[in-house]
């Protein structure tokens, strides 16, 4: 099954037949990456259907009560990234199987927070927003990461990237 068909399956409306046992249905990376993509897409296009798709995904995987809290914190995190970024946040199309640079950094940011690797978390945040205005982004990163952890959705530490590979070497990170 391709990533696209997995996403399509997980985004089905409640009551439609779907296989809850599929391994991707519990992948924290999918929830974080697709949630970030969908929420940023909603901000960039003004299409609330992007947010509705994210809600269905979270609701189908976590259940509606847990999804309410998780999506609230996801929305706050994505809003802080979008508002703090010095440039337009890059995302792939909602149907795309691959993840782009900014989506990779977003997943890495949550992984670094969940695994308490502060230097990596700060570096990923800086690389993602291309700005030293990190405080708001880091605050919302932490709240979303803790929320996902509370639902046992912990992103693998293997997702923590070397953010310095994404940063212009002439720029320094302000503390």
Coordinates of N, CA and C in Angstrom, one line a residue:
X1 N 0.9 -1.2 0.0 CA 0.0 0.0 0.0 C 0.9 1.2 0.0
X2 N 0.6 2.2 -0.9 CA 1.5 3.4 -1.0 C 1.1 4.4 0.1
X3 N 2.0 5.3 0.4 CA 1.7 6.4 1.4 C 0.5 7.1 1.1
X4 N 0.2 7.4 -0.2 CA -1.0 8.1 -0.6 C -2.2 7.3 -0.3
X5 N -2.2 6.0 -0.6 CA -3.4 5.3 -0.3 C -3.6 5.1 1.3
X6 N -2.5 5.1 2.0 CA -2.6 5.0 3.5 C -3.3 6.3 3.9
X7 N -2.8 7.5 3.5 CA -3.4 8.7 3.9 C -4.9 8.8 3.5
X8 N -5.2 8.3 2.2 CA -6.6 8.4 1.8 C -7.4 7.5 2.7
X9 N -6.9 6.3 3.1 CA -7.6 5.4 3.9 C -7.9 6.0 5.3
X10 N -6.8 6.7 5.8 CA -6.9 7.2 7.2 C -7.8 8.5 7.2
X11 N -8.0 9.1 6.1 CA -8.8 10.3 6.0 C -10.3 10.0 5.7
X12 N -10.6 8.8 5.6 CA -12.0 8.5 5.3 C -12.9 9.0 6.4
X13 N -14.1 9.3 6.0 CA -15.1 9.8 7.0 C -15.4 8.7 8.0
X14 N -15.8 9.1 9.2 CA -16.2 8.1 10.2 C -17.3 7.2 9.7
X15 N -17.2 5.9 10.0 CA -18.2 4.9 9.6 C -17.8 4.2 8.3
X16 N -16.9 4.8 7.5 CA -16.5 4.1 6.3 C -15.5 3.0 6.7
X17 N -15.5 1.9 5.8 CA -14.6 0.8 6.1 C -13.2 1.2 6.0
X18 N -12.4 0.8 7.0 CA -11.0 1.1 7.0 C -10.3 0.1 7.9
X19 N -9.0 -0.2 7.7 CA -8.3 -1.2 8.5 C -7.5 -0.4 9.6
X20 N -8.0 -0.5 10.8 CA -7.3 0.2 11.9 C -6.0 -0.5 12.3
X21 N -5.7 -1.7 11.8 CA -4.5 -2.4 12.2 C -3.3 -2.1 11.3
X22 N -3.5 -1.2 10.3 CA -2.4 -0.9 9.4 C -1.3 -0.2 10.2
X23 N 0.0 -0.6 10.1 CA 1.1 0.0 10.9 C 1.2 1.5 10.7
X24 N 0.8 2.0 9.6 CA 0.9 3.5 9.4 C -0.1 4.2 10.3
X25 N -1.2 3.5 10.6 CA -2.2 4.1 11.4 C -1.7 4.5 12.8
X26 N -0.6 4.0 13.2 CA -0.1 4.4 14.5 C 1.3 5.2 14.4
X27 N 1.7 5.5 13.2 CA 3.0 6.2 13.0 C 2.9 7.6 13.5
X28 N 3.6 8.0 14.5 CA 3.6 9.4 15.0 C 4.2 10.3 13.9
X29 N 5.1 9.8 13.1 CA 5.7 10.7 12.1 C 4.6 11.1 11.1
X30 N 3.7 10.2 10.8 CA 2.6 10.5 9.9 C 1.7 11.6 10.4
X31 N 1.4 11.4 11.7 CA 0.5 12.4 12.3 C 1.1 13.7 12.4
X32 N 2.4 13.8 12.8 CA 3.1 15.1 12.9 C 3.3 15.7 11.5
X33 N 3.8 15.0 10.6 CA 4.1 15.5 9.3 C 2.9 15.9 8.5
X34 N 1.9 15.0 8.4 CA 0.7 15.3 7.7 C -0.1 16.4 8.4
X35 N -0.1 16.4 9.7 CA -0.8 17.5 10.4 C -0.2 18.8 10.2
X36 N 1.1 18.9 10.2 CA 1.8 20.1 9.9 C 1.5 20.6 8.5
X37 N 1.7 19.6 7.5 CA 1.4 19.9 6.1 C 0.0 20.5 5.9
X38 N -1.0 19.8 6.5 CA -2.4 20.2 6.3 C -2.7 21.6 7.0
X39 N -2.1 21.8 8.1 CA -2.4 23.0 8.8 C -1.8 24.2 8.1
X40 N -0.5 24.1 7.7 CA 0.1 25.1 6.9 C -0.6 25.3 5.6
X41 N -1.0 24.3 4.9 CA -1.7 24.4 3.7 C -3.0 25.2 3.9
X42 N -3.7 25.0 5.0 CA -4.9 25.8 5.3 C -4.6 27.3 5.5
X43 N -3.5 27.6 6.1 CA -3.1 29.0 6.2 C -2.7 29.6 4.9
X44 N -2.0 28.8 4.1 CA -1.5 29.4 2.8 C -2.6 29.5 1.7
X45 N -3.6 28.6 1.8 CA -4.6 28.6 0.8 C -6.0 29.2 1.2
X46 N -6.1 29.3 2.5 CA -7.4 29.8 3.1 C -8.5 28.7 2.9
X47 N -8.2 27.5 2.6 CA -9.1 26.4 2.4 C -9.3 25.6 3.7
X48 N -10.4 25.7 4.3 CA -10.6 25.0 5.6 C -10.7 23.5 5.4
X49 N -10.9 23.1 4.2 CA -10.9 21.6 4.0 C -9.6 21.0 4.3
X50 N -8.5 21.8 4.2 CA -7.2 21.2 4.6 C -7.2 20.9 6.1
X51 N -7.8 21.7 6.9 CA -7.9 21.5 8.3 C -8.8 20.4 8.6
X52 N -9.9 20.3 7.9 CA -10.9 19.2 8.1 C -10.3 17.8 7.8
X53 N -9.4 17.8 6.8 CA -8.7 16.5 6.5 C -7.8 16.1 7.6
X54 N -7.1 17.1 8.2 CA -6.2 16.8 9.4 C -7.1 16.3 10.6
X55 N -8.2 17.0 10.8 CA -9.1 16.6 11.9 C -9.5 15.2 11.7
X56 N -9.9 14.8 10.5 CA -10.4 13.4 10.3 C -9.3 12.4 10.6
X57 N -8.0 12.7 10.1 CA -6.9 11.8 10.4 C -6.7 11.7 11.9
X58 N -6.6 12.8 12.6 CA -6.4 12.7 14.0 C -7.5 12.0 14.8
X59 N -8.8 12.3 14.4 CA -9.9 11.7 15.0 C -10.0 10.2 14.7
X60 N -9.7 9.8 13.5 CA -9.7 8.4 13.2 C -8.6 7.6 13.9
X61 N -7.5 8.2 14.2 CA -6.4 7.5 14.9 C -6.5 7.6 16.4
X62 N -6.7 8.8 16.9 CA -6.7 9.1 18.3 C -8.1 9.0 19.0
X63 N -9.1 9.1 18.2 CA -10.5 9.2 18.7 C -10.8 10.7 18.9
X64 N -12.1 11.0 18.7 CA -12.5 12.4 18.8 C -12.1 13.2 20.0
X65 N -12.3 12.6 21.3 CA -11.9 13.4 22.4 C -10.4 13.8 22.5
X66 N -9.5 12.8 22.2 CA -8.1 13.0 22.2 C -7.7 13.9 21.0
X67 N -8.3 13.7 19.9 CA -8.0 14.6 18.7 C -8.3 16.0 19.0
X68 N -9.3 16.3 19.7 CA -9.6 17.7 20.0 C -8.4 18.4 20.6
X69 N -7.8 17.9 21.7 CA -6.7 18.5 22.3 C -5.4 18.5 21.4
X70 N -5.2 17.4 20.7 CA -4.0 17.3 19.9 C -4.1 18.3 18.7
X71 N -5.2 18.4 18.1 CA -5.4 19.3 17.0 C -5.3 20.8 17.4
X72 N -5.8 21.1 18.6 CA -5.7 22.4 19.2 C -4.2 22.8 19.3
X73 N -3.4 21.9 19.9 CA -2.0 22.2 20.0 C -1.2 22.1 18.7
X74 N -1.6 21.3 17.8 CA -1.0 21.3 16.5 C -1.3 22.6 15.8
X75 N -2.5 23.1 15.9 CA -2.9 24.4 15.3 C -2.0 25.5 15.8
X76 N -1.9 25.6 17.1 CA -1.1 26.6 17.8 C 0.4 26.5 17.4
X77 N 0.9 25.3 17.3 CA 2.3 25.1 16.8 C 2.5 25.6 15.4
X78 N 1.6 25.1 14.5 CA 1.7 25.5 13.1 C 1.5 27.0 12.9
X79 N 0.6 27.6 13.7 CA 0.4 29.0 13.6 C 1.7 29.8 14.0
X80 N 2.3 29.3 15.1 CA 3.5 30.0 15.6 C 4.7 29.9 14.5
X81 N 4.8 28.7 13.9 CA 5.8 28.5 12.9 C 5.5 29.4 11.7
X82 N 4.3 29.4 11.2 CA 3.9 30.3 10.1 C 4.1 31.7 10.4
X83 N 3.7 32.2 11.6 CA 3.8 33.6 11.9 C 5.3 34.1 12.2
X84 N 6.1 33.2 12.7 CA 7.5 33.5 13.0 C 8.4 33.4 11.8
X85 N 8.1 32.7 10.8 CA 9.0 32.4 9.7 C 9.2 33.7 8.9
X86 N 10.5 33.9 8.5 CA 10.8 35.0 7.6 C 10.5 34.7 6.2
X87 N 10.1 33.6 5.9 CA 9.7 33.2 4.5 C 8.5 32.3 4.5
X88 N 8.0 32.0 3.3 CA 6.8 31.1 3.3 C 7.3 29.7 3.6
X89 N 6.6 29.0 4.5 CA 6.9 27.7 4.9 C 6.6 26.8 3.7
X90 N 7.6 25.9 3.3 CA 7.4 25.0 2.2 C 6.7 23.7 2.6
X91 N 5.7 23.3 1.9 CA 5.1 22.0 2.1 C 4.8 21.3 0.8
X92 N 4.7 20.0 0.9 CA 4.3 19.3 -0.3 C 2.8 19.3 -0.4
X93 N 2.3 18.9 -1.6 CA 0.8 18.8 -1.7 C 0.2 17.8 -0.7
X94 N -1.0 18.0 -0.4 CA -1.6 17.1 0.6 C -1.6 15.6 0.2
X95 N -1.6 15.3 -1.1 CA -1.6 14.0 -1.6 C -0.2 13.4 -1.8
X96 N 0.9 14.2 -1.7 CA 2.2 13.8 -1.9 C 2.7 12.7 -1.0
X97 N 3.5 11.8 -1.5 CA 4.1 10.7 -0.6 C 5.4 11.2 0.0
X98 N 6.1 12.1 -0.6 CA 7.4 12.5 -0.1 C 7.2 13.7 0.8
X99 N 8.2 13.9 1.7 CA 8.2 15.0 2.6 C 9.3 16.0 2.1
X100 N 9.0 17.3 2.2 CA 10.0 18.3 1.8 C 10.9 18.7 3.0
X101 N 11.8 19.6 2.7 CA 12.7 20.1 3.7 C 12.0 20.6 5.0
X102 N 11.1 21.5 4.8 CA 10.4 22.1 6.0 C 9.6 21.1 6.8
X103 N 9.0 20.2 6.1 CA 8.2 19.1 6.8 C 9.2 18.2 7.5
X104 N 10.3 17.9 7.0 CA 11.3 17.1 7.7 C 11.8 17.8 8.9
X105 N 12.0 19.1 8.8 CA 12.5 19.9 10.0 C 11.4 20.0 11.0
X106 N 10.1 20.0 10.6 CA 9.0 20.1 11.6 C 8.9 18.8 12.3
X107 N 9.0 17.6 11.6 CA 9.0 16.3 12.3 C 10.2 16.2 13.2
X108 N 11.4 16.6 12.8 CA 12.6 16.6 13.6 C 12.5 17.5 14.8
X109 N 11.8 18.6 14.7 CA 11.6 19.5 15.8 C 10.8 18.8 16.9
X110 N 9.7 18.1 16.5 CA 8.9 17.4 17.5 C 9.7 16.3 18.1
X111 N 10.4 15.5 17.3 CA 11.2 14.4 17.8 C 12.3 14.9 18.8
X112 N 12.9 16.0 18.4 CA 14.0 16.6 19.3 C 13.3 17.0 20.7
X113 N 12.2 17.6 20.6 CA 11.5 18.0 21.8 C 11.1 16.8 22.7
X114 N 10.5 15.8 22.0 CA 10.1 14.6 22.8 C 11.3 13.8 23.4
X115 N 12.4 13.9 22.8 CA 13.6 13.2 23.3 C 14.6 14.1 24.0
X116 N 14.1 15.3 24.3 CA 14.8 16.3 25.1 C 16.2 16.6 24.6
X117 N 16.4 16.8 23.4 CA 17.7 17.2 22.8 C 17.6 18.7 22.4
X118 N 17.7 19.5 23.4 CA 17.5 21.0 23.2 C 18.4 21.6 22.1
X119 N 19.6 21.3 22.1 CA 20.4 22.0 21.0 C 19.9 21.6 19.6
X120 N 19.5 20.3 19.4 CA 18.9 19.9 18.1 C 17.6 20.6 17.9
X121 N 16.8 20.7 18.9 CA 15.5 21.3 18.8 C 15.6 22.8 18.4
X122 N 16.5 23.5 19.1 CA 16.7 24.9 18.7 C 17.2 25.1 17.3
X123 N 18.2 24.2 16.9 CA 18.7 24.3 15.5 C 17.6 24.0 14.5
X124 N 16.8 23.0 14.8 CA 15.7 22.7 13.8 C 14.7 23.9 13.7
X125 N 14.4 24.4 14.9 CA 13.5 25.6 14.9 C 14.0 26.7 14.1
X126 N 15.3 27.0 14.3 CA 16.0 28.1 13.6 C 16.0 27.8 12.1
X127 N 16.3 26.6 11.7 CA 16.4 26.2 10.3 C 15.0 26.3 9.6
X128 N 14.0 26.0 10.4 CA 12.6 26.0 9.9 C 12.1 27.4 9.6
X129 N 12.3 28.3 10.6 CA 11.7 29.6 10.5 C 12.7 30.7 10.0
X130 N 14.0 30.3 9.9 CA 15.0 31.2 9.4 C 14.9 32.6 10.1
X131 N 14.8 32.5 11.4 CA 14.7 33.7 12.3 C 15.1 33.3 13.7
X132 N 15.5 34.3 14.4 CA 15.9 34.1 15.8 C 14.8 34.3 16.7
X133 N 13.6 34.5 16.2 CA 12.4 34.6 17.1 C 11.9 33.2 17.4
X134 N 12.7 32.5 18.3 CA 12.4 31.1 18.5 C 11.5 30.8 19.7
X135 N 11.4 31.8 20.7 CA 10.7 31.5 21.9 C 9.2 31.0 21.7
X136 N 8.4 31.7 20.9 CA 7.1 31.3 20.7 C 7.0 29.9 20.0
X137 N 7.8 29.7 19.0 CA 7.8 28.4 18.3 C 8.2 27.3 19.2
X138 N 9.2 27.5 20.1 CA 9.7 26.5 21.0 C 8.6 26.2 22.0
X139 N 8.0 27.2 22.5 CA 6.9 27.0 23.5 C 5.8 26.1 22.9
X140 N 5.3 26.4 21.7 CA 4.3 25.6 21.1 C 4.7 24.3 20.6
X141 N 6.0 24.2 20.3 CA 6.6 22.9 19.9 C 6.5 21.9 21.2
X142 N 6.9 22.5 22.3 CA 6.9 21.7 23.5 C 5.5 21.2 23.9
X143 N 4.5 22.1 23.8 CA 3.1 21.7 24.2 C 2.6 20.7 23.2
X144 N 2.8 20.8 21.9 CA 2.4 19.8 21.0 C 3.1 18.5 21.2
X145 N 4.4 18.6 21.4 CA 5.2 17.3 21.6 C 4.8 16.6 22.9
X146 N 4.5 17.3 23.9 CA 4.1 16.7 25.2 C 2.7 16.1 25.0
X147 N 1.8 16.8 24.3 CA 0.5 16.2 24.0 C 0.6 14.9 23.2
X148 N 1.4 14.9 22.2 CA 1.5 13.7 21.4 C 2.1 12.6 22.2
X149 N 3.1 12.9 23.1 CA 3.7 11.9 24.0 C 2.6 11.3 24.9
X150 N 1.7 12.2 25.4 CA 0.6 11.7 26.3 C -0.3 10.7 25.6
X151 N -0.4 10.7 24.3 CA -1.1 9.7 23.5 C -0.3 8.6 23.0
X152 N 0.9 8.4 23.5 CA 1.9 7.4 23.1 C 2.3 7.6 21.6
X153 N 2.3 8.8 21.1 CA 2.7 9.1 19.7 C 4.0 9.8 19.8
X154 N 5.1 8.9 19.9 CA 6.4 9.4 20.1 C 7.2 9.2 18.8
X155 N 7.7 10.3 18.3 CA 8.4 10.3 17.0 C 9.8 9.7 17.3
X156 N 10.2 8.8 16.5 CA 11.5 8.1 16.6 C 12.7 9.1 16.7
X157 N 13.7 8.9 17.5 CA 14.8 9.8 17.6 C 15.6 9.8 16.2
X158 N 15.4 8.8 15.4 CA 16.0 8.7 14.1 C 15.6 9.9 13.2
X159 N 14.5 10.5 13.5 CA 14.0 11.6 12.7 C 14.7 12.9 13.1
X160 N 15.5 12.9 14.1 CA 16.2 14.2 14.5 C 17.3 14.4 13.5
X161 N 17.2 15.4 12.7 CA 18.2 15.6 11.6 C 19.3 16.6 12.0
X162 N 20.3 16.6 11.3 CA 21.4 17.7 11.5 C 20.9 18.9 10.8
X163 N 20.2 19.8 11.6 CA 19.6 21.0 11.1 C 20.6 21.9 10.5
X164 N 21.9 21.8 10.9 CA 22.9 22.7 10.4 C 23.1 22.5 8.9
X165 N 22.7 21.3 8.4 CA 22.8 21.1 7.0 C 21.8 21.9 6.2
X166 N 20.8 22.4 6.9 CA 19.8 23.2 6.3 C 20.0 24.7 6.5
X167 N 21.0 25.1 7.2 CA 21.2 26.5 7.6 C 22.3 27.1 6.8
X168 N 22.2 28.4 6.4 CA 23.2 29.1 5.7 C 24.4 29.2 6.7
X169 N 25.6 28.8 6.4 CA 26.7 28.8 7.3 C 27.1 30.2 7.7
X170 N 26.7 31.3 7.0 CA 27.1 32.6 7.4 C 26.2 33.2 8.5
X171 N 25.1 32.4 8.9 CA 24.2 32.9 9.9 C 24.4 32.1 11.2
X172 N 24.3 32.8 12.3 CA 24.5 32.2 13.6 C 23.2 32.2 14.4
X173 N 23.0 31.2 15.2 CA 21.8 31.0 16.0 C 21.9 31.9 17.3
X174 N 21.0 32.8 17.5 CA 21.0 33.6 18.7 C 20.4 32.8 19.8
X175 N 21.0 32.9 21.0 CA 20.4 32.3 22.2 C 19.5 33.2 22.9

